[in-house]
Amino acid sequence: MAERIEMSAPVVEIDGDEMTRVMWAMVKEKLLLPYVELNTEYYDLGLKHRDETDDMATVEAAHAIRKHGVGVKCATITPDARRVEEYKLKKQWPSPNGTIRAMLDGTVFRAPIMVGNIAPAVRNWTRPIVIGRHAYGDVYKNKEMTAPGPGRAELVFTPRDGGPETRALVHEFDGPGILQGIHNTDESIRGFARACFNYAFDQKMDLWFGTKDTISKTYDARFRQIFEEEYESSWMEKFKGAGITYFFSLIDDLVARVVKGEGGFLWACKNYDGDVMSDMLGSAFGSLAMITSVLVSPDGKYEFEASHGTVQKHYYKHLKGEKTSTNSMALIFAWTGALKKRGELDGIPELISFCTRLEESAVSTIESGIMTGDLVRLATPSPDNRQVSTEEFIGAVRARLPA
Ligand code: NAP
Ligand code: MG
């Protein structure tokens, strides 16, 4: 075997729970360690360890990404009441993804891993559609209430420096109803815009953005305006040089164009649009295990992860000693994404080419018909198609790499 590739700076390695934790160890042992002298700073975000450390493990992991610039995260349990009982937790700890996202103030980019023998539900999507979801504000930080009966609902803004209040009538209720207040900040929208322009430029993809600014002439219009300001002040020349474009349209027009198009662009989505549309695209491109996900902070810190959960049902089978057929593609690509980024930042071309080779091996394994159960159901029928176990799939990818 050739010399293992050395790394000059660490990747922040964030371990997780259940079936993804099992696969995490397999991917490292079979696909990475034989080829790369992995330099990682390890954080155990398994639920038990989060509980033991009063969730400080999560906070420390986020700090470590801030410090080293690149992290890779396994899926983790967000505990609900049942999990509190199952793991005898001190309390119902918050979602680690939520904590890390808030600390990095990032934008999440999700892209499908396309393979030749799984056709997207939309025939003309021959190239990937990447979603960039604004992860702050709007309906996710709303305040809402019921209007129990007739009365007046108003928006009131009170300046901190004591200036005059601004008021606007929302509705004069004649009977019971509902109302909601939402907000966003210029700073967060600008960070979102920058992250999207950066990602599109980095990947040499067009950037599409849509809002409902014809109806929402202040709120949605602000998003449009900030994107335009960023584009004109910092990106127009760079985009022209790279042969890519920034395209804005009304959100409903944009959705229609997405479906009719061939893909190959980054779709910047407001928070709610991104929540809904990433689920639609995820299923249209096949399986959640065929989606890569990366959180990018405005100052260029990266956290790569799999977007699916810990695959609890498969884990319980695994614990009983039964065979599982769990797809490790998203985890493999989380690792290759993080290591490639390290390779770029630290100037290690061998690391980048190894990761590209590993990704190609994983894709060609599926294209040869060897795949896990979630994909067998979706693949173009062929006598070569064969459902394999979790371990066998990883073994088949390994068999395509140098001995
Ligand atoms: P899940 O882990 O995504 O799994 C839901 C179902 O999707 C599975 O039962 C399986 O379907 C299929 N699936 C998902 N990933 C797969 C893979 N890699 N290979 C094959 N099939 C796959 O969601 P969940 O079971 O609802 O959630 C389990 C735990 O994950 C929860 O505690 C939740 O908090 C956590 N979670 C974590 C993250 C994260 O950290 N990124 C994200 C979401 C959820 P079949 O059973 O039909 O085979
Ligand atoms: Mg969603």
Short mmCIF file of C-alpha atoms and ligand atoms in Angstrom, two decimals:
data_model
loop_
_atom_site.label_atom_id
_atom_site.label_comp_id
_atom_site.label_asym_id
_atom_site.label_seq_id
_atom_site.Cartn_x
_atom_site.Cartn_y
_atom_site.Cartn_z
CA MET A 1 0.00 0.00 0.00
CA ALA A 2 1.20 3.54 -0.76
CA GLU A 3 2.06 5.96 2.04
CA ARG A 4 -0.94 7.35 3.87
CA ILE A 5 -1.79 10.98 3.12
CA GLU A 6 -0.83 13.33 5.93
CA MET A 7 -2.93 16.25 7.14
CA SER A 8 -1.40 19.44 8.54
CA ALA A 9 -4.51 20.73 10.35
CA PRO A 10 -7.36 18.91 12.06
CA VAL A 11 -10.94 18.30 11.06
CA VAL A 12 -13.34 18.63 13.99
CA GLU A 13 -14.90 15.17 14.22
CA ILE A 14 -18.34 15.11 15.84
CA ASP A 15 -19.58 11.63 16.60
CA GLY A 16 -23.27 10.87 17.05
CA ASP A 17 -25.88 8.24 17.77
CA GLU A 18 -27.40 4.88 16.84
CA MET A 19 -27.02 3.45 13.32
CA THR A 20 -25.13 6.47 12.02
CA ARG A 21 -22.60 6.05 14.85
CA VAL A 22 -22.13 2.42 13.82
CA MET A 23 -21.61 3.42 10.16
CA TRP A 24 -19.34 6.32 11.16
CA ALA A 25 -16.83 3.89 12.68
CA MET A 26 -17.06 1.58 9.64
CA VAL A 27 -16.50 4.39 7.14
CA LYS A 28 -13.44 5.57 9.06
CA GLU A 29 -11.96 2.12 9.47
CA LYS A 30 -12.60 0.76 5.98
CA LEU A 31 -12.53 3.78 3.69
CA LEU A 32 -10.46 6.49 5.33
CA LEU A 33 -7.83 5.19 7.75
CA PRO A 34 -6.13 2.88 5.21
CA TYR A 35 -5.42 5.91 3.01
CA VAL A 36 -5.32 8.99 5.21
CA GLU A 37 -3.48 9.68 8.45
CA LEU A 38 -6.61 11.26 9.86
CA ASN A 39 -5.91 14.35 11.92
CA THR A 40 -9.08 15.00 13.88
CA GLU A 41 -10.14 16.72 17.06
CA TYR A 42 -12.80 14.37 18.40
CA TYR A 43 -16.04 15.39 20.12
CA ASP A 44 -18.49 12.76 21.31
CA LEU A 45 -22.04 14.06 20.84
CA GLY A 46 -23.57 10.68 21.53
CA LEU A 47 -26.62 11.41 23.68
CA LYS A 48 -25.15 9.77 26.77
CA HIS A 49 -22.05 11.95 26.65
CA ARG A 50 -24.08 15.11 25.99
CA ASP A 51 -26.05 14.27 29.12
CA GLU A 52 -22.91 13.61 31.17
CA THR A 53 -21.40 16.94 30.13
CA ASP A 54 -24.67 18.91 30.55
CA ASP A 55 -24.51 19.45 26.76
CA MET A 56 -21.17 21.30 27.02
CA ALA A 57 -19.82 18.77 24.50
CA THR A 58 -22.04 20.41 21.85
CA VAL A 59 -20.92 23.93 22.70
CA GLU A 60 -17.27 22.87 22.70
CA ALA A 61 -17.68 21.19 19.32
CA ALA A 62 -19.12 24.39 17.84
CA HIS A 63 -16.23 26.41 19.31
CA ALA A 64 -13.79 23.93 17.80
CA ILE A 65 -15.32 24.45 14.33
CA ARG A 66 -14.94 28.21 14.81
CA LYS A 67 -11.29 27.62 15.68
CA HIS A 68 -10.26 25.05 13.06
CA GLY A 69 -12.67 26.05 10.29
CA VAL A 70 -13.84 22.58 9.21
CA GLY A 71 -16.00 20.01 10.98
CA VAL A 72 -17.78 16.79 10.09
CA LYS A 73 -20.83 15.71 12.06
CA CYS A 74 -22.62 12.40 12.49
CA ALA A 75 -26.40 12.38 13.00
CA THR A 76 -27.50 12.87 16.60
CA ILE A 77 -30.67 12.22 18.57
CA THR A 78 -32.74 15.27 19.44
CA PRO A 79 -34.33 13.94 22.62
CA ASP A 80 -38.07 13.93 23.12
CA ALA A 81 -39.90 12.64 26.21
CA ARG A 82 -39.42 8.99 25.10
CA ARG A 83 -35.68 9.47 24.70
CA VAL A 84 -35.44 11.10 28.14
CA GLU A 85 -36.90 7.88 29.53
CA GLU A 86 -34.86 5.57 27.27
CA TYR A 87 -31.51 7.20 28.13
CA LYS A 88 -32.48 8.29 31.67
CA LEU A 89 -31.50 11.87 30.80
CA LYS A 90 -31.10 14.73 33.27
CA LYS A 91 -33.21 16.85 30.94
CA GLN A 92 -34.53 17.12 27.40
CA TRP A 93 -31.40 18.61 25.79
CA PRO A 94 -31.89 20.83 22.74
CA SER A 95 -31.07 19.78 19.17
CA PRO A 96 -27.27 19.82 18.70
CA ASN A 97 -27.81 20.97 15.11
CA GLY A 98 -29.83 23.93 16.38
CA THR A 99 -27.11 24.84 18.91
CA ILE A 100 -24.29 24.57 16.36
CA ARG A 101 -26.26 26.47 13.69
CA ALA A 102 -27.00 29.29 16.09
CA MET A 103 -23.35 29.51 17.16
CA LEU A 104 -22.04 29.56 13.59
CA ASP A 105 -24.95 31.71 12.26
CA GLY A 106 -24.75 29.72 9.09
CA THR A 107 -26.60 28.88 5.92
CA VAL A 108 -27.30 25.21 5.19
CA PHE A 109 -26.62 23.98 1.64
CA ARG A 110 -28.11 20.66 0.55
CA ALA A 111 -27.24 18.93 -2.70
CA PRO A 112 -28.31 15.57 -4.17
CA ILE A 113 -25.73 12.88 -4.92
CA MET A 114 -26.77 11.86 -8.43
CA VAL A 115 -26.22 8.34 -9.77
CA GLY A 116 -26.95 7.16 -13.32
CA ASN A 117 -29.40 4.40 -12.40
CA ILE A 118 -31.67 6.45 -10.17
CA ALA A 119 -33.71 8.92 -12.19
CA PRO A 120 -35.05 11.99 -10.41
CA ALA A 121 -38.84 12.15 -10.23
CA VAL A 122 -38.66 15.14 -12.59
CA ARG A 123 -37.26 13.73 -15.84
CA ASN A 124 -35.56 16.89 -17.07
CA TRP A 125 -33.47 17.38 -13.90
CA THR A 126 -30.20 16.17 -15.32
CA ARG A 127 -28.04 18.28 -13.03
CA PRO A 128 -28.25 18.76 -9.26
CA ILE A 129 -30.38 21.46 -7.67
CA VAL A 130 -28.73 22.75 -4.52
CA ILE A 131 -30.82 24.46 -1.87
CA GLY A 132 -29.38 27.18 0.36
CA ARG A 133 -31.74 27.70 3.27
CA HIS A 134 -31.69 30.84 5.38
CA ALA A 135 -31.65 29.38 8.89
CA TYR A 136 -32.82 32.41 10.90
CA GLY A 137 -36.09 34.12 11.71
CA ASP A 138 -39.44 34.44 9.89
CA VAL A 139 -42.07 31.98 11.08
CA TYR A 140 -39.44 30.00 13.06
CA LYS A 141 -39.06 32.87 15.52
CA ASN A 142 -42.66 34.03 15.44
CA LYS A 143 -44.96 35.27 18.13
CA GLU A 144 -48.56 34.39 17.55
CA MET A 145 -51.83 34.64 19.37
CA THR A 146 -55.52 34.18 19.00
CA ALA A 147 -57.87 37.11 18.89
CA PRO A 148 -60.67 35.85 21.12
CA GLY A 149 -63.22 38.29 19.75
CA PRO A 150 -63.73 41.76 18.28
CA GLY A 151 -60.76 44.10 18.78
CA ARG A 152 -57.82 45.85 17.16
CA ALA A 153 -54.45 44.23 16.32
CA GLU A 154 -51.48 46.53 15.70
CA LEU A 155 -47.75 46.36 14.97
CA VAL A 156 -45.80 48.68 17.29
CA PHE A 157 -42.10 49.56 17.05
CA THR A 158 -40.54 51.42 19.99
CA PRO A 159 -37.05 52.86 19.30
CA ARG A 160 -34.52 52.06 22.02
CA ASP A 161 -33.22 55.65 21.96
CA GLY A 162 -36.60 57.01 22.93
CA GLY A 163 -37.77 58.35 19.55
CA PRO A 164 -41.45 58.26 18.58
CA GLU A 165 -43.25 54.92 18.24
CA THR A 166 -44.32 53.61 14.83
CA ARG A 167 -47.68 51.84 14.63
CA ALA A 168 -49.53 50.01 11.90
CA LEU A 169 -53.00 48.50 12.00
CA VAL A 170 -52.86 44.76 11.27
CA HIS A 171 -56.58 44.12 11.44
CA GLU A 172 -59.75 45.37 13.06
CA PHE A 173 -61.33 42.08 14.20
CA ASP A 174 -65.12 41.84 14.21
CA GLY A 175 -64.97 38.31 15.63
CA PRO A 176 -62.46 35.67 16.74
CA GLY A 177 -59.32 35.05 14.67
CA ILE A 178 -55.57 34.60 14.75
CA LEU A 179 -52.51 36.78 14.28
CA GLN A 180 -48.76 36.42 14.03
CA GLY A 181 -45.66 38.62 14.23
CA ILE A 182 -42.43 37.67 12.45
CA HIS A 183 -39.12 39.42 11.96
CA ASN A 184 -35.71 39.21 10.39
CA THR A 185 -32.57 41.35 10.62
CA ASP A 186 -30.54 43.06 7.91
CA GLU A 187 -27.41 41.47 9.36
CA SER A 188 -28.78 37.94 9.10
CA ILE A 189 -30.19 38.44 5.60
CA ARG A 190 -26.86 39.90 4.46
CA GLY A 191 -24.97 36.96 5.95
CA PHE A 192 -27.34 34.62 4.09
CA ALA A 193 -26.83 36.49 0.81
CA ARG A 194 -23.03 36.42 1.20
CA ALA A 195 -23.03 32.72 2.00
CA CYS A 196 -25.09 32.03 -1.15
CA PHE A 197 -22.94 34.18 -3.46
CA ASN A 198 -19.82 32.56 -1.99
CA TYR A 199 -21.15 29.04 -2.45
CA ALA A 200 -22.36 29.66 -6.01
CA PHE A 201 -19.03 31.20 -6.96
CA ASP A 202 -17.08 28.41 -5.27
CA GLN A 203 -19.11 25.75 -7.12
CA LYS A 204 -19.38 27.76 -10.37
CA MET A 205 -23.17 27.50 -10.37
CA ASP A 206 -25.86 30.04 -11.22
CA LEU A 207 -27.67 31.48 -8.22
CA TRP A 208 -31.49 31.73 -8.23
CA PHE A 209 -33.51 33.60 -5.63
CA GLY A 210 -37.22 34.28 -5.32
CA THR A 211 -39.44 36.14 -2.86
CA LYS A 212 -43.03 37.38 -2.81
CA ASP A 213 -42.03 41.04 -2.99
CA THR A 214 -45.03 42.06 -5.09
CA ILE A 215 -47.28 41.30 -2.10
CA SER A 216 -44.81 41.82 0.74
CA LYS A 217 -43.51 45.18 -0.36
CA THR A 218 -41.41 45.83 2.76
CA TYR A 219 -40.53 42.45 4.26
CA ASP A 220 -39.82 40.27 1.22
CA ALA A 221 -38.66 43.32 -0.72
CA ARG A 222 -35.88 43.79 1.87
CA PHE A 223 -34.50 40.33 1.04
CA ARG A 224 -34.49 41.17 -2.66
CA GLN A 225 -32.85 44.53 -2.05
CA ILE A 226 -30.06 43.14 0.15
CA PHE A 227 -29.29 40.40 -2.38
CA GLU A 228 -29.10 43.03 -5.14
CA GLU A 229 -26.83 45.28 -3.08
CA GLU A 230 -24.47 42.40 -2.33
CA TYR A 231 -24.48 41.30 -5.96
CA GLU A 232 -23.79 44.75 -7.35
CA SER A 233 -21.15 45.71 -4.80
CA SER A 234 -19.18 42.47 -4.56
CA TRP A 235 -20.13 39.76 -7.03
CA MET A 236 -21.18 41.06 -10.45
CA GLU A 237 -17.64 41.14 -11.90
CA LYS A 238 -16.65 37.82 -10.33
CA PHE A 239 -19.81 36.12 -11.60
CA LYS A 240 -19.27 37.47 -15.13
CA GLY A 241 -15.66 36.26 -15.03
CA ALA A 242 -16.80 32.78 -13.99
CA GLY A 243 -19.58 32.67 -16.61
CA ILE A 244 -22.34 32.32 -14.02
CA THR A 245 -25.41 34.47 -13.37
CA TYR A 246 -27.54 35.74 -10.50
CA PHE A 247 -31.22 35.45 -11.32
CA PHE A 248 -34.08 36.91 -9.28
CA SER A 249 -37.75 36.26 -9.88
CA LEU A 250 -41.04 36.19 -8.06
CA ILE A 251 -41.14 32.99 -5.97
CA ASP A 252 -44.08 31.43 -7.85
CA ASP A 253 -42.47 32.11 -11.22
CA LEU A 254 -39.22 30.70 -9.88
CA VAL A 255 -40.85 27.46 -8.67
CA ALA A 256 -42.33 26.93 -12.14
CA ARG A 257 -38.93 27.48 -13.74
CA VAL A 258 -37.26 25.08 -11.28
CA VAL A 259 -39.58 22.29 -12.38
CA LYS A 260 -39.17 23.04 -16.09
CA GLY A 261 -35.39 23.53 -15.91
CA GLU A 262 -32.59 21.02 -16.09
CA GLY A 263 -31.04 21.83 -12.69
CA GLY A 264 -27.46 22.90 -12.20
CA PHE A 265 -28.07 25.93 -9.96
CA LEU A 266 -28.11 27.01 -6.34
CA TRP A 267 -31.58 27.96 -5.16
CA ALA A 268 -31.41 30.44 -2.28
CA CYS A 269 -34.54 29.95 -0.18
CA LYS A 270 -36.06 31.97 2.60
CA ASN A 271 -36.36 29.92 5.78
CA TYR A 272 -39.84 28.44 5.22
CA ASP A 273 -39.36 27.93 1.47
CA GLY A 274 -36.12 26.09 2.21
CA ASP A 275 -37.74 23.88 4.85
CA VAL A 276 -40.50 22.77 2.49
CA MET A 277 -38.57 22.70 -0.78
CA SER A 278 -35.63 20.71 0.58
CA ASP A 279 -38.01 17.92 1.58
CA MET A 280 -39.59 18.02 -1.86
CA LEU A 281 -36.23 17.92 -3.64
CA GLY A 282 -34.93 15.25 -1.26
CA SER A 283 -37.67 12.85 -2.22
CA ALA A 284 -37.64 13.88 -5.89
CA PHE A 285 -33.92 13.01 -6.10
CA GLY A 286 -34.41 9.65 -4.36
CA SER A 287 -33.54 9.18 -0.72
CA LEU A 288 -32.47 11.31 2.22
CA ALA A 289 -29.33 9.22 2.31
CA MET A 290 -28.44 10.63 -1.14
CA ILE A 291 -28.35 14.26 -0.01
CA THR A 292 -25.24 16.06 1.19
CA SER A 293 -25.52 18.88 3.67
CA VAL A 294 -23.06 21.58 4.69
CA LEU A 295 -23.43 24.52 7.05
CA VAL A 296 -21.38 27.55 5.97
CA SER A 297 -20.91 30.51 8.29
CA PRO A 298 -20.62 34.07 6.95
CA ASP A 299 -16.91 34.08 7.87
CA GLY A 300 -16.23 30.83 6.00
CA LYS A 301 -16.38 28.02 8.60
CA TYR A 302 -17.75 24.70 7.32
CA GLU A 303 -19.64 21.88 8.98
CA PHE A 304 -20.38 18.84 6.80
CA GLU A 305 -23.08 16.38 7.87
CA ALA A 306 -25.58 13.81 6.69
CA SER A 307 -29.06 15.32 6.57
CA HIS A 308 -30.91 12.15 7.59
CA GLY A 309 -31.40 11.08 11.19
CA THR A 310 -29.83 8.29 13.23
CA VAL A 311 -31.96 5.61 11.50
CA GLN A 312 -33.30 4.31 14.79
CA LYS A 313 -35.31 1.37 13.41
CA HIS A 314 -32.25 -0.08 11.66
CA TYR A 315 -30.20 0.40 14.83
CA TYR A 316 -32.62 -1.66 16.92
CA LYS A 317 -32.32 -4.45 14.34
CA HIS A 318 -28.54 -4.13 14.48
CA LEU A 319 -28.65 -4.43 18.30
CA LYS A 320 -30.63 -7.65 17.97
CA GLY A 321 -27.89 -9.01 15.73
CA GLU A 322 -30.05 -8.84 12.59
CA LYS A 323 -28.65 -7.76 9.22
CA THR A 324 -29.25 -4.12 8.26
CA SER A 325 -29.13 -2.47 4.87
CA THR A 326 -28.47 1.16 5.77
CA ASN A 327 -27.13 3.61 3.21
CA SER A 328 -23.82 5.23 4.16
CA MET A 329 -23.55 7.55 1.11
CA ALA A 330 -24.41 10.79 2.91
CA LEU A 331 -21.93 9.97 5.69
CA ILE A 332 -19.18 9.11 3.20
CA PHE A 333 -19.79 12.39 1.36
CA ALA A 334 -19.80 14.34 4.63
CA TRP A 335 -16.30 13.02 5.29
CA THR A 336 -15.05 13.61 1.73
CA GLY A 337 -16.54 17.13 1.82
CA ALA A 338 -14.70 17.96 5.03
CA LEU A 339 -11.40 16.39 3.96
CA LYS A 340 -11.52 18.09 0.54
CA LYS A 341 -12.11 21.43 2.24
CA ARG A 342 -9.09 20.74 4.48
CA GLY A 343 -7.12 19.82 1.36
CA GLU A 344 -8.09 23.13 -0.30
CA LEU A 345 -7.36 25.26 2.76
CA ASP A 346 -4.05 23.57 3.53
CA GLY A 347 -2.86 22.93 -0.02
CA ILE A 348 -2.91 19.11 0.00
CA PRO A 349 -3.93 18.10 -3.55
CA GLU A 350 -3.45 14.36 -2.81
CA LEU A 351 -6.15 14.59 -0.16
CA ILE A 352 -8.55 16.22 -2.62
CA SER A 353 -7.89 13.65 -5.32
CA PHE A 354 -8.26 10.76 -2.87
CA CYS A 355 -11.67 12.12 -1.79
CA THR A 356 -12.79 12.53 -5.39
CA ARG A 357 -11.73 8.96 -6.04
CA LEU A 358 -13.64 7.71 -2.98
CA GLU A 359 -16.78 9.58 -4.11
CA GLU A 360 -16.46 8.09 -7.61
CA SER A 361 -16.03 4.61 -6.13
CA ALA A 362 -19.17 5.04 -4.02
CA VAL A 363 -21.21 6.30 -7.00
CA SER A 364 -19.94 3.58 -9.35
CA THR A 365 -20.71 0.89 -6.76
CA ILE A 366 -24.37 1.92 -6.91
CA GLU A 367 -24.25 2.26 -10.69
CA SER A 368 -22.96 -1.32 -10.89
CA GLY A 369 -26.16 -2.45 -9.14
CA ILE A 370 -24.77 -2.97 -5.61
CA MET A 371 -26.92 -0.91 -3.27
CA THR A 372 -28.77 -0.71 0.03
CA GLY A 373 -32.49 -1.38 0.42
CA ASP A 374 -33.62 2.24 0.24
CA LEU A 375 -32.20 2.50 -3.30
CA VAL A 376 -33.19 -0.89 -4.70
CA ARG A 377 -36.78 0.32 -4.62
CA LEU A 378 -35.88 3.36 -6.73
CA ALA A 379 -33.24 2.13 -9.16
CA THR A 380 -33.86 1.45 -12.84
CA PRO A 381 -34.65 -2.28 -12.92
CA SER A 382 -31.68 -4.42 -13.95
CA PRO A 383 -30.64 -8.05 -13.44
CA ASP A 384 -27.45 -6.64 -11.84
CA ASN A 385 -29.34 -4.93 -9.02
CA ARG A 386 -28.70 -6.54 -5.67
CA GLN A 387 -29.54 -5.42 -2.17
CA VAL A 388 -26.55 -5.68 0.16
CA SER A 389 -26.03 -5.16 3.87
CA THR A 390 -24.62 -2.02 5.48
CA GLU A 391 -21.17 -3.67 5.77
CA GLU A 392 -21.25 -5.21 2.30
CA PHE A 393 -21.94 -1.87 0.67
CA ILE A 394 -18.96 -0.25 2.39
CA GLY A 395 -16.87 -3.31 1.50
CA ALA A 396 -17.89 -2.99 -2.17
CA VAL A 397 -16.83 0.67 -2.20
CA ARG A 398 -13.51 -0.34 -0.62
CA ALA A 399 -13.00 -2.99 -3.30
CA ARG A 400 -12.97 -0.22 -5.92
CA LEU A 401 -10.17 1.64 -4.15
CA PRO A 402 -6.50 0.57 -4.37
CA ALA A 403 -5.76 -2.55 -2.26
P1 NAP B 1 -34.29 8.97 10.15
O1 NAP B 1 -33.19 8.53 11.01
O2 NAP B 1 -33.92 9.91 9.05
O3 NAP B 1 -34.97 7.69 9.52
C1 NAP B 1 -36.29 7.64 9.02
C2 NAP B 1 -36.44 6.53 8.00
O4 NAP B 1 -35.83 6.96 6.79
C3 NAP B 1 -35.70 5.27 8.39
O5 NAP B 1 -36.46 4.46 9.23
C4 NAP B 1 -35.42 4.66 7.03
O6 NAP B 1 -36.61 4.10 6.46
C5 NAP B 1 -35.11 5.90 6.19
N1 NAP B 1 -33.67 6.27 6.23
C6 NAP B 1 -33.12 7.39 6.74
N2 NAP B 1 -31.80 7.38 6.55
C7 NAP B 1 -31.49 6.23 5.92
C8 NAP B 1 -30.28 5.63 5.48
N3 NAP B 1 -29.10 6.23 5.68
N4 NAP B 1 -30.34 4.44 4.87
C9 NAP B 1 -31.52 3.81 4.69
N5 NAP B 1 -32.70 4.32 5.08
C10 NAP B 1 -32.68 5.51 5.71
O7 NAP B 1 -35.42 9.64 11.01
P2 NAP B 1 -36.07 9.16 12.40
O8 NAP B 1 -36.00 7.68 12.54
O9 NAP B 1 -37.36 9.86 12.40
O10 NAP B 1 -35.18 9.83 13.48
C11 NAP B 1 -34.25 9.11 14.28
C12 NAP B 1 -33.47 10.08 15.15
O11 NAP B 1 -32.69 10.93 14.31
C13 NAP B 1 -34.34 10.98 15.99
O12 NAP B 1 -33.96 10.83 17.35
C14 NAP B 1 -34.04 12.39 15.50
O13 NAP B 1 -33.96 13.30 16.56
C15 NAP B 1 -32.71 12.24 14.84
N6 NAP B 1 -32.45 13.16 13.70
C16 NAP B 1 -31.19 13.65 13.58
C17 NAP B 1 -30.83 14.44 12.49
C18 NAP B 1 -29.42 14.93 12.40
O14 NAP B 1 -28.68 14.93 13.37
N7 NAP B 1 -28.96 15.34 11.22
C19 NAP B 1 -31.77 14.71 11.50
C20 NAP B 1 -33.07 14.18 11.63
C21 NAP B 1 -33.39 13.39 12.72
P3 NAP B 1 -37.04 2.56 6.60
O15 NAP B 1 -37.26 2.32 8.07
O16 NAP B 1 -38.29 2.52 5.77
O17 NAP B 1 -35.94 1.71 6.06
MG MG B 2 -38.61 20.27 6.22
#
